[in-house]
XYZ file of C-alpha atoms in Angstrom:
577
model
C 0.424 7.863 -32.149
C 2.705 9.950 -34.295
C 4.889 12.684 -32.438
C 7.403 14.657 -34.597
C 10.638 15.865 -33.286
C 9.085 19.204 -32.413
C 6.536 16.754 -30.116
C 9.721 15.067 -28.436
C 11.496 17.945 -27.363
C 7.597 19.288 -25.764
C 7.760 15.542 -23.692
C 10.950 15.967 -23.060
C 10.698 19.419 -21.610
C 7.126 18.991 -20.272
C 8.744 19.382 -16.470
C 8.858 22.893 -17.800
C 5.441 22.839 -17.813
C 5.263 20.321 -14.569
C 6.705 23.438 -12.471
C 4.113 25.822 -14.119
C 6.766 28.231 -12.672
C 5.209 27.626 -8.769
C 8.737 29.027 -7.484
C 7.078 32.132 -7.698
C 3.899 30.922 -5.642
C 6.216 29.208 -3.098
C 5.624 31.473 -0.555
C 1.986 32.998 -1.712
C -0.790 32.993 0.377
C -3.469 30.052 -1.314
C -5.592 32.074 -3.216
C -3.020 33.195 -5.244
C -1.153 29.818 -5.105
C -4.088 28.426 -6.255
C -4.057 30.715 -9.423
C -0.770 29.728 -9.987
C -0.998 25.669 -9.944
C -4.629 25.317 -11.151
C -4.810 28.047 -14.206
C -4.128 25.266 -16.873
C -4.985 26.387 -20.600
C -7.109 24.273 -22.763
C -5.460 22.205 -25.607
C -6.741 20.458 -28.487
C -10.072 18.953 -28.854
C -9.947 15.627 -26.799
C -9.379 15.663 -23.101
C -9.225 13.167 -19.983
C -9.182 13.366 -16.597
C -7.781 10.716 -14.811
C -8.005 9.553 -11.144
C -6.498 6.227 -9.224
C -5.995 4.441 -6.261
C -7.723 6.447 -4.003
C -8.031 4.005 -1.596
C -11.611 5.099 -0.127
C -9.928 8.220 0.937
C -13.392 10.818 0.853
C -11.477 12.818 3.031
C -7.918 14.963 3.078
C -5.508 13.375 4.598
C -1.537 13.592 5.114
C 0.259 11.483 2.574
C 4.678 10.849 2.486
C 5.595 9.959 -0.796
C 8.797 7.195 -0.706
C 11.953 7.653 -0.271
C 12.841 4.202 -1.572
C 12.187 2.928 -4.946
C 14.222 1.102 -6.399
C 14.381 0.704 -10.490
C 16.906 -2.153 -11.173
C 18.349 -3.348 -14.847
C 16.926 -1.128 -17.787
C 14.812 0.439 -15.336
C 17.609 1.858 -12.902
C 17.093 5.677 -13.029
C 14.346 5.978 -15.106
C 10.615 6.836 -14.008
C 9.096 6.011 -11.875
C 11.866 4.592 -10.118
C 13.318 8.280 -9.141
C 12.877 9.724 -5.602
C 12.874 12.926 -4.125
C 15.844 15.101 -5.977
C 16.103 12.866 -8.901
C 12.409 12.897 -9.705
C 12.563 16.406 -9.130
C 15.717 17.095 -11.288
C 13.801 14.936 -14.057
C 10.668 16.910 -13.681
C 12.189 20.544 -13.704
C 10.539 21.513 -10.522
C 11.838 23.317 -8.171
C 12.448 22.003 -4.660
C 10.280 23.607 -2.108
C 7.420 24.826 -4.064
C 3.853 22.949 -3.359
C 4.007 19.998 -5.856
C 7.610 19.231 -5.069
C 5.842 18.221 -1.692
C 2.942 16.261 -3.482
C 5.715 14.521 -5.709
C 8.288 13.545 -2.661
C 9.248 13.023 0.738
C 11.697 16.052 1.018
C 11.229 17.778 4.330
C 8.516 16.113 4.629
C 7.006 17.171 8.505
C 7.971 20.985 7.315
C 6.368 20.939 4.102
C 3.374 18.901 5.533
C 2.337 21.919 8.078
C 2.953 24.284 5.519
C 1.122 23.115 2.815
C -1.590 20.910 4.169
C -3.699 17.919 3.982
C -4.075 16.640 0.035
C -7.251 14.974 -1.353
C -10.222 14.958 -0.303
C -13.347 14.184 -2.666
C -15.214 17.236 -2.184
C -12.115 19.368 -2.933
C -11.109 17.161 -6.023
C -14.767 17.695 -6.818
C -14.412 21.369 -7.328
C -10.951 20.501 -9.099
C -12.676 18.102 -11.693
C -15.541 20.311 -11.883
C -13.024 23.529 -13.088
C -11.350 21.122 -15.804
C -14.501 19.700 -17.151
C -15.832 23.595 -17.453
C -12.208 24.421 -19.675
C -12.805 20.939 -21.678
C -15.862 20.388 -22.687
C -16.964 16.558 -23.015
C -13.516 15.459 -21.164
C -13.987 12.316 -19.421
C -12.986 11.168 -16.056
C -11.377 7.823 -15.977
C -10.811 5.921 -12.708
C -7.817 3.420 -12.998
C -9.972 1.630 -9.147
C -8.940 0.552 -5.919
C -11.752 2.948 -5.093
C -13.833 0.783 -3.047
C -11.266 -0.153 -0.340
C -9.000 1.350 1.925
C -11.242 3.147 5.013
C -13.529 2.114 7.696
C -16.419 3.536 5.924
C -15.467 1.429 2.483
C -15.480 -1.610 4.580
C -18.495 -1.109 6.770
C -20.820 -0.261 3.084
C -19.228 -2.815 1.434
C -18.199 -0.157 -0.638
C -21.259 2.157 -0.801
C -19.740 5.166 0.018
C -17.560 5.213 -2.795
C -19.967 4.281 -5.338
C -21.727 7.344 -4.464
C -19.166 9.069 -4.106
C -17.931 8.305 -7.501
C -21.021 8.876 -9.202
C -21.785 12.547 -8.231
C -17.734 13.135 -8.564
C -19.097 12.292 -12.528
C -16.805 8.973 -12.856
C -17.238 7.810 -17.047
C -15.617 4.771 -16.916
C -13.551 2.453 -14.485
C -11.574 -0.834 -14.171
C -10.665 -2.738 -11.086
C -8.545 -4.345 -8.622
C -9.566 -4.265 -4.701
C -13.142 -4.026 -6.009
C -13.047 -7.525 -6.742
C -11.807 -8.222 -2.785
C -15.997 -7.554 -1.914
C -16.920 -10.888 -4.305
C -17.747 -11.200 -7.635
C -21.579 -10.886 -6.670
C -21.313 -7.734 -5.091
C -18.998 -6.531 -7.899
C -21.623 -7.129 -10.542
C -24.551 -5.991 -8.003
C -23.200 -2.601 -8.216
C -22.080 -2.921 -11.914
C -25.863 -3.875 -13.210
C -27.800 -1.483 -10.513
C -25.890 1.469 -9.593
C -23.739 2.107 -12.753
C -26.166 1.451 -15.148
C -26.778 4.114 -17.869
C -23.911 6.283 -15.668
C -20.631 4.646 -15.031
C -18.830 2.014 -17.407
C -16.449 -0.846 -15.443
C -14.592 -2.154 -18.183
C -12.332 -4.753 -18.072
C -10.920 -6.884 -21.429
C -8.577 -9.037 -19.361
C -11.077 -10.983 -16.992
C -12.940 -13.873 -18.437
C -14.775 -16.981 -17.138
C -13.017 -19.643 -16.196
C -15.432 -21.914 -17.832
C -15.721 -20.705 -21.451
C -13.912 -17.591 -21.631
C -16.286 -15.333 -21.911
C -15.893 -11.602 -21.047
C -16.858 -10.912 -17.795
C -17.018 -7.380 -18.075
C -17.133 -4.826 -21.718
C -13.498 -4.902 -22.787
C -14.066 -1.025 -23.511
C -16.167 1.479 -24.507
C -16.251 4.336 -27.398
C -17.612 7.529 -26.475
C -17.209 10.911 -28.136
C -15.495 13.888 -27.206
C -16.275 16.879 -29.139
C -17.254 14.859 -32.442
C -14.176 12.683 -32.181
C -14.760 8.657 -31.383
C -12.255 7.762 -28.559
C -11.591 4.309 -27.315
C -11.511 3.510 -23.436
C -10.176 0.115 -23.496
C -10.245 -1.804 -19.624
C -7.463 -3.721 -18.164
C -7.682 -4.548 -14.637
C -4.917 -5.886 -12.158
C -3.980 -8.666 -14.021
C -3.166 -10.841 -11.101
C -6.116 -10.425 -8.729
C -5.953 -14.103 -8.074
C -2.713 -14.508 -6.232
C -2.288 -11.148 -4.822
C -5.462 -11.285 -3.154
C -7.741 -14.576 -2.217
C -8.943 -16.682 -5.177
C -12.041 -17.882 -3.276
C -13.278 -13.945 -3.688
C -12.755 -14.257 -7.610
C -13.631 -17.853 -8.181
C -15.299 -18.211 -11.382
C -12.898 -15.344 -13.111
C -9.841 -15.755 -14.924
C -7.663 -13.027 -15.155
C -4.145 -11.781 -16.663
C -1.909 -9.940 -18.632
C -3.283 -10.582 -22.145
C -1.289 -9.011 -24.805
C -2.420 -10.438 -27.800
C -6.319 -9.858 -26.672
C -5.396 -6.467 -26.102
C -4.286 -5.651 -29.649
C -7.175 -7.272 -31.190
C -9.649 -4.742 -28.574
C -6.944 -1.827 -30.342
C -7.680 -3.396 -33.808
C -11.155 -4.098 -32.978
C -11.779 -0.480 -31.635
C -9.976 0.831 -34.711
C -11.896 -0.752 -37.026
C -15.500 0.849 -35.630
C -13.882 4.157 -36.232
C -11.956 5.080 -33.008
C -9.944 7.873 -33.671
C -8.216 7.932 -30.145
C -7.757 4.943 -28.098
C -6.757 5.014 -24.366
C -5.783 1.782 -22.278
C -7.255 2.769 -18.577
C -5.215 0.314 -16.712
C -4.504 -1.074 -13.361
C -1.283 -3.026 -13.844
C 1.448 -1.150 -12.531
C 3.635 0.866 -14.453
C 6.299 -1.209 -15.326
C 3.717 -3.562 -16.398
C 2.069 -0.571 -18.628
C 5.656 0.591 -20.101
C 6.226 -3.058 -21.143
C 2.656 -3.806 -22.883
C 3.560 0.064 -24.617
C 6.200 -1.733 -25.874
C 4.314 -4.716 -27.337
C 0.941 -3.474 -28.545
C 0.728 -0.717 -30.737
C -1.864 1.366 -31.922
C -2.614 2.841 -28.312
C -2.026 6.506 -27.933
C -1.987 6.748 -23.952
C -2.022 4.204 -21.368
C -3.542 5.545 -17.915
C -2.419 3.405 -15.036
C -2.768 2.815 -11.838
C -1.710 0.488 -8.937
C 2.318 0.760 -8.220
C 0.840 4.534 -6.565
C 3.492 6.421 -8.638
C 2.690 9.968 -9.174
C 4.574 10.847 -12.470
C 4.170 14.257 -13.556
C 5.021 13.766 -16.975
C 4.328 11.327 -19.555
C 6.775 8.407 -20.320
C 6.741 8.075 -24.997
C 7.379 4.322 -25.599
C 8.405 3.232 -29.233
C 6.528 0.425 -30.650
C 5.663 -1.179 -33.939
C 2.792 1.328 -34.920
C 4.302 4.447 -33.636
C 4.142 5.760 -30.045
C 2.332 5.534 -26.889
C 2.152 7.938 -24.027
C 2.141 6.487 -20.089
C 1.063 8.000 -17.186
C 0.377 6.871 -13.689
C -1.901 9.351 -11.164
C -0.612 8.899 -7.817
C -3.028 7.630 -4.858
C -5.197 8.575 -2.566
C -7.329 11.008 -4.396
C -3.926 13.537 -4.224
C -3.447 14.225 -7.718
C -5.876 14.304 -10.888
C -4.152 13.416 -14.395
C -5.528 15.647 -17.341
C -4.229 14.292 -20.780
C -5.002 16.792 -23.851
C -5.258 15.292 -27.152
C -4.731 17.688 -30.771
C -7.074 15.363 -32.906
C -7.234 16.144 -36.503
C -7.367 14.157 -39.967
C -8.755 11.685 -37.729
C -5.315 10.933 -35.606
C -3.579 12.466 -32.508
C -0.922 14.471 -34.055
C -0.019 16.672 -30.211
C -0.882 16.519 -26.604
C -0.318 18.221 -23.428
C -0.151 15.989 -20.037
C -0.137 17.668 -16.492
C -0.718 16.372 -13.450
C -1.967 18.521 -10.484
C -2.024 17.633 -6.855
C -5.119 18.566 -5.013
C -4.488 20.935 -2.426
C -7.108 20.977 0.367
C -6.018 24.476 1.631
C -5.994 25.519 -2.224
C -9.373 24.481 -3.805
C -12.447 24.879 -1.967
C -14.681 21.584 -1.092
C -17.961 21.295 -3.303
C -20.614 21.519 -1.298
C -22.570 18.896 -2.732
C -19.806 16.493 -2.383
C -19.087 18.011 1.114
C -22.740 17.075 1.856
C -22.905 13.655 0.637
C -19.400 13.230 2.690
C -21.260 14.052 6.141
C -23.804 11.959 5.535
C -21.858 9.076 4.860
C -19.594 9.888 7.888
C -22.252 10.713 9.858
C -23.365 7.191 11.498
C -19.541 5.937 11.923
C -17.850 9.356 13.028
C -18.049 8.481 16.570
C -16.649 4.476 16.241
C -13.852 6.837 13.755
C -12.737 9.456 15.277
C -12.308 7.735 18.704
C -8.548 8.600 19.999
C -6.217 5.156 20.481
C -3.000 7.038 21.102
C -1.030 10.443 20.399
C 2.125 9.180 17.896
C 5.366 10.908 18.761
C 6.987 10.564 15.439
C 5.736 10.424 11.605
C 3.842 7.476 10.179
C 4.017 6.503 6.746
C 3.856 3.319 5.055
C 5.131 3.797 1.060
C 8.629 2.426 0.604
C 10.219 -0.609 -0.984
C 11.116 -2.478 2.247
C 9.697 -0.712 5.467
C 7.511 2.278 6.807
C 6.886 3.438 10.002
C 2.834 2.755 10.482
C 3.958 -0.854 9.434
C 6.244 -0.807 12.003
C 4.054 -0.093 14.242
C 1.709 -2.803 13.322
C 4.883 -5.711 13.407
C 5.527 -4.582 16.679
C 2.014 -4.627 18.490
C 1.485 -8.191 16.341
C 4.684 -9.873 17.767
C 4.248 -7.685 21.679
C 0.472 -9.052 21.707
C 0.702 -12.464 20.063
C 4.001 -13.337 21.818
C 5.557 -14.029 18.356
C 9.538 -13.815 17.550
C 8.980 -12.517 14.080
C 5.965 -10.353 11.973
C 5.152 -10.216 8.832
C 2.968 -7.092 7.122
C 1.576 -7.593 3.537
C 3.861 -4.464 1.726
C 0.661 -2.666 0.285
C 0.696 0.355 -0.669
C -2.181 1.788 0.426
C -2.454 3.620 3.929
C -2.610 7.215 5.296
C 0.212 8.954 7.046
C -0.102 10.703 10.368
C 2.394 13.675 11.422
C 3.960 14.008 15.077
C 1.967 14.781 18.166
C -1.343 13.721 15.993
C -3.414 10.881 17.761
C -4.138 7.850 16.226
C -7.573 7.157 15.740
C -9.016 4.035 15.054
C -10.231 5.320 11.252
C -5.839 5.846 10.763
C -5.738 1.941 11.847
C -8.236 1.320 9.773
C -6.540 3.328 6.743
C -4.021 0.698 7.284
C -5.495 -2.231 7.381
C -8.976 -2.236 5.919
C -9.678 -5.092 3.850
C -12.149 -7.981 3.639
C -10.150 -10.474 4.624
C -7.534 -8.617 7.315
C -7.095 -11.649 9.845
C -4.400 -11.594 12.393
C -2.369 -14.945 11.824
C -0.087 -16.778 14.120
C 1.938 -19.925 12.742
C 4.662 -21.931 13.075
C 7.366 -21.739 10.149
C 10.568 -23.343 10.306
C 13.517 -21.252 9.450
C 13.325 -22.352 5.778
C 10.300 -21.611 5.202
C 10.206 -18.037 6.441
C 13.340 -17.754 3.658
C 11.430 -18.998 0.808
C 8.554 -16.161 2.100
C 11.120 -13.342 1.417
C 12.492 -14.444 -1.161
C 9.086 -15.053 -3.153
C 7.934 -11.514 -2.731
C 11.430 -10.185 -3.369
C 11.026 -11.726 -6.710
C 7.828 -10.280 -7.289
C 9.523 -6.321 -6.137
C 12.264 -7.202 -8.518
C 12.100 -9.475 -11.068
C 14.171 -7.625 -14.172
C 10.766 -8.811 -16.374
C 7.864 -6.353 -15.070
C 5.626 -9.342 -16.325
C 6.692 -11.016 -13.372
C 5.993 -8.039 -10.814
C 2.585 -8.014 -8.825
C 3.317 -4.854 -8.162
C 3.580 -4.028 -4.117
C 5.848 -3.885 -1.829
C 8.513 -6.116 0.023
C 6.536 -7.776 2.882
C 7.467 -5.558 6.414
C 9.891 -7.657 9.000
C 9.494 -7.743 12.408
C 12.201 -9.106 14.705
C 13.948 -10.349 12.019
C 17.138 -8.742 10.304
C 18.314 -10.432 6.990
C 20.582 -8.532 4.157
C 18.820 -8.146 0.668
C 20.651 -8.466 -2.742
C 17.949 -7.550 -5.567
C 20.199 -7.545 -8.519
C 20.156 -11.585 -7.797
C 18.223 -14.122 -9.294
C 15.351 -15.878 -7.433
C 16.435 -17.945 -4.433
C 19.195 -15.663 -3.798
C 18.230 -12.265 -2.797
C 17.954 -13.337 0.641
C 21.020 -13.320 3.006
C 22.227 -13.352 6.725
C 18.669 -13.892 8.868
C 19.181 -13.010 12.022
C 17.038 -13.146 15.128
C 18.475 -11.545 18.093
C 21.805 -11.182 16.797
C 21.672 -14.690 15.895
C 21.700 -17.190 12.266
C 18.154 -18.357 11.677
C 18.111 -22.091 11.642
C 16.505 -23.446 8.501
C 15.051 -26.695 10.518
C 14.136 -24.588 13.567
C 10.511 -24.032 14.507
C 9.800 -19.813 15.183
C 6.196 -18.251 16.000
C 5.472 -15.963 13.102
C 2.677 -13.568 13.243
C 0.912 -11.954 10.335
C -2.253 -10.702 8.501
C -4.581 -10.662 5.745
C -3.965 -14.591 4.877
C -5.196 -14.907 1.016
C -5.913 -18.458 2.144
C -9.439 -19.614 1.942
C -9.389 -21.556 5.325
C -8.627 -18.192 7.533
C -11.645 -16.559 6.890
C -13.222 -19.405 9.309
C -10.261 -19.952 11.849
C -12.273 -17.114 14.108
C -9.261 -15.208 14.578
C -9.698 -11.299 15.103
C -9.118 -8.595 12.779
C -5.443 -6.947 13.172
C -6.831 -3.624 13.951
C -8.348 -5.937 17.245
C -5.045 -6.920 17.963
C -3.291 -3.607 17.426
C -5.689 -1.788 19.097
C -5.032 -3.813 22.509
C -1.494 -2.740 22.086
C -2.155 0.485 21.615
C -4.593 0.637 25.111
C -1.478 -0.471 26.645
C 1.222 2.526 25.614
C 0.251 4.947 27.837
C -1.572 7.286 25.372
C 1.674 7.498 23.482
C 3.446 5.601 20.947
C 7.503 6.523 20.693
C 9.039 7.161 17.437
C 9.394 3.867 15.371
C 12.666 2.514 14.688
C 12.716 0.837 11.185
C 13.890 -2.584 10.926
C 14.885 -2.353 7.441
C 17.104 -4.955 5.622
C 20.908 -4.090 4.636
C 20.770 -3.609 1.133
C 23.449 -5.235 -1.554
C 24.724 -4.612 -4.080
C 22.867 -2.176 -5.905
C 23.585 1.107 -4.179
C 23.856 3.748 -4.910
C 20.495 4.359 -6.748
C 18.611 7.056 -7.719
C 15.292 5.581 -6.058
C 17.247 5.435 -3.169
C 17.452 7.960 -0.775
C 16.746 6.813 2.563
């Protein structure tokens, strides 16, 4: 893609256009806030909607946004490694206003009761529904982790959200947690229930025997007369962030050079625009924006990072756009292309967050929503405990409702320290709310969530931390999967990420004391990625948290984070906590 300097200065002043002004609306009642944050005017002639990571949320829900994350060597300060003021500053939005809530954590409890619960399929139903009216033939691209994340997900073996997805009017998707329910199941729903309606495409998975594609790399469709490119890359390491047994026969990956010949090859059949709908992570996508050229936009997914403008990367052929839409179905992407002379020569990128309070549900969606709900709402909505202080999860190293789950897995299994996979995915619940067994469940959903208890010797439980340290913050994004640091329990230790691997970790302590690198300790954890679990018989951790839960009281006190000290690399603008 092409921008001249007149196009720079619009990217570079899109948080102009970010704020749509909504200081103004701050204090409006939601009809005419609505008007305000929704009232986006068509542009060009090519348009996509994008959605990601919505973890099998059908429903609103309460969502904190982090206050910690951290951007270190080239990427210190720079999106989307900016939190609450900085991203805001960045942005141009104004503190206070409705999508300075979607975008951070700033006053969070206030802001929560004032604005609302975000997502919500039926109400980003009637969002999608308004775009695709004011651009005709957009599409709507899902970047996946759609099929996991809920009770309801897990009970269907992703069902619900394959319905779901298919009256929202998904065009195309890639994966990631998808492939957690099995290749077979994958490829059931692929070959039966997406046929002639919903393209998975994928150019980065291939059999392990002979390479062949597992999935179509892409897909041209036309918008308006103009041939646009939807080229597939899902999360290119499925295999060692989540079991390999579940993707045996696949091989997946970053895969560069395959990706410029799909460009080349999708340029040569006459694509005019091509689009890389991606689940990598958005370091990962600024990095391959870098390398490949001929892409106009990259859409991605995975890290959660709700950017509300577009990133312009310089590469060989020109320049690429990236964008990342958030999680939880909170915010739909909408990407306007000016095509003409057969090249994109402007564009227009917002990103709105979907208001419950502001946009009514669909009925239709609403519908299909209660019928889904309908046999589990009892099993659901069944009250575990009342929380007296906020739970979140997002956050480099720690989150309350992980917090809570290390400390009912050490209490219960009479462990000295916990471990909690750092995913990003989970729902957040506001004080003097009860937790229900769907919130435990919106925390720890997945098809292989066993509750682990092992012995580790002191060693060992260093060379834990410091593997998934590297993975948080490796200076090459190549070398990131992505998440989160794994949540401690019990154990302090000091972190130093501007080290190299095997040195980030520092001063373990367990009670005040050194961890002893020969010593034995009872460790307790979940979702093992191990083959062998799945047939140990141990229960799920929702089994184990919700025993201690039954024995609070009816309440759970506010969680006190056991966070690592961090080292140098304060201060930081993805820092804030």
């Amino acid at each position: 893609m092409n921008l001249t300097k007149r196009e720079f200065m619009q990217v570079l002043g899109a948080g102009t256009m970010a704020g749509m002004g909504l200081g103004r609306y701050a204090r409006a009642d939601a009809a005419t806030a609505e008007a305000g944050l929704y009232d986006i005017p068509k542009f060009g002639n090519v348009s996509f909607l994008h959605m990601t990571d919505c973890h099998a949320q059908l429903k609103p829900i309460y969502f904190r946004e982090p206050s910690i994350n951290l951007g270190i060597g080239s990427m210190k300060g720079k999106l989307p490694h900016l939190v609450g003021e900085h991203l805001l500053k960045v942005s141009n939005i104004r503190p206070g206003t409705a999508e300075a809530h979607a975008l951070t954590y700033l006053d969070y409890e206030q802001a929560a009761k004032r604005y609302g619960k975000v997502g919500g399929f039926a109400h980003l139903a009637t969002l999608v529904k308004r775009m695709k009216a004011s651009r005709p033939g957009a599409l709507l691209l899902d970047g996946g982790d759609t099929w996991q994340g809920s009770g309801t997900a897990l009970w269907t073996n992703g069902q619900d959200m394959v319905d779901a997805c298919k009256l929202l009017g998904v065009d195309v998707m890639t994966g990631h947690w998808e492939f957690t329910l099995g290749m077979a199941r994958v490829l059931e729903i692929i070959e039966k229930d997406f046929a002639d309606k919903v393209d998975f495409v994928a150019q980065n998975v291939k059999t392990n025997d002979f390479g062949d594609p597992v999935f179509k790399p892409y897909v041209i469709r036309e918008i308006n007369g103009v041939p646009c490119a939807i080229i597939g890359q899902a999360f290119p390491y499925t295999p060692i962030a989540n079991p390999r047994y579940m993707v045996a026969d696949w091989a997946f990956g970053i895969q560069d050079d395959n990706m410029q010949k799909m460009v080349d090859e999708a340029r040569g059949k006459g694509a005019q625009v091509v689009v890389v709908l991606s689940h990598n992570g958005m370091d990962v996508d600024l990095k391959m924006a870098s390398r490949v050229s001929g892409i106009d936009a990259i859409m991605g997914g995975h890290t959660h990072d709700g950017m509300p403008v577009a990133s312009v990367i310089s590469n060989q052929g020109g320049k690429t756009l990236v964008t990342n839409a958030g999680s939880n179905s909170k915010f739909l992407g909408v990407l306007d292309f000016e095509v003409k002379d057969k090249k994109v020569t402007d564009f227009r990128y917002k990103l709105l967050p979907v208001f419950a309070n502001m946009l009514p549900a669909d009925a239709e969606m609403d519908a299909l929503i209660t019928k889904i709900r309908a046999p589990y709402e009892d099993k659901l909505n069944e009250k575990l405990a009342v929380t007296e202080g906020t739970l979140y999860r997002r956050g480099n190293f720690n989150g309350t409702g992980d917090q809570l789950l290390v400390d009912a897995l050490m209490e219960v299994q009479g462990a000295d320290i916990a471990f909690s996979p750092g995913f990003r995915w989970g729902t957040t619940l506001l004080p003097g709310q009860a937790i229900t067994r769907e919130w435990l469940l919106d925390m720890t959903a997945t098809t292989y969530s066993y509750a682990t208890l092992n012995d580790m010797k002191g060693s060992d439980i260093k060379t834990v931390l410091e593997d998934v340290c590297d993975n948080l913050f490796n200076p090459d994004p190549y070398y990131q999967q992505g998440g989160d640091m794994v949540r401690v329990g019990g154990l302090q230790y000091s972190c130093s990420p501007l080290q190299s691997m095997g040195k980030r970790i520092t001063d373990m302590r367990l009670n005040g004391k050194p961890i002893d690198a020969d010593k034995t300790y009872k460790v307790a954890g979940w979702a093992p990625v191990a083959e062998e679990a799945r047939n140990q018989g141990n229960q799920q951790v929702w089994e184990v948290v919700e025993t201690w839960l039954a024995a609070r009281g009816g309440k759970v006190s506010t969680r006190k984070l056991n966070a690592p000290k961090i080292l140098g690399a304060l201060p930081n603008p993805g820092y804030a906590a």
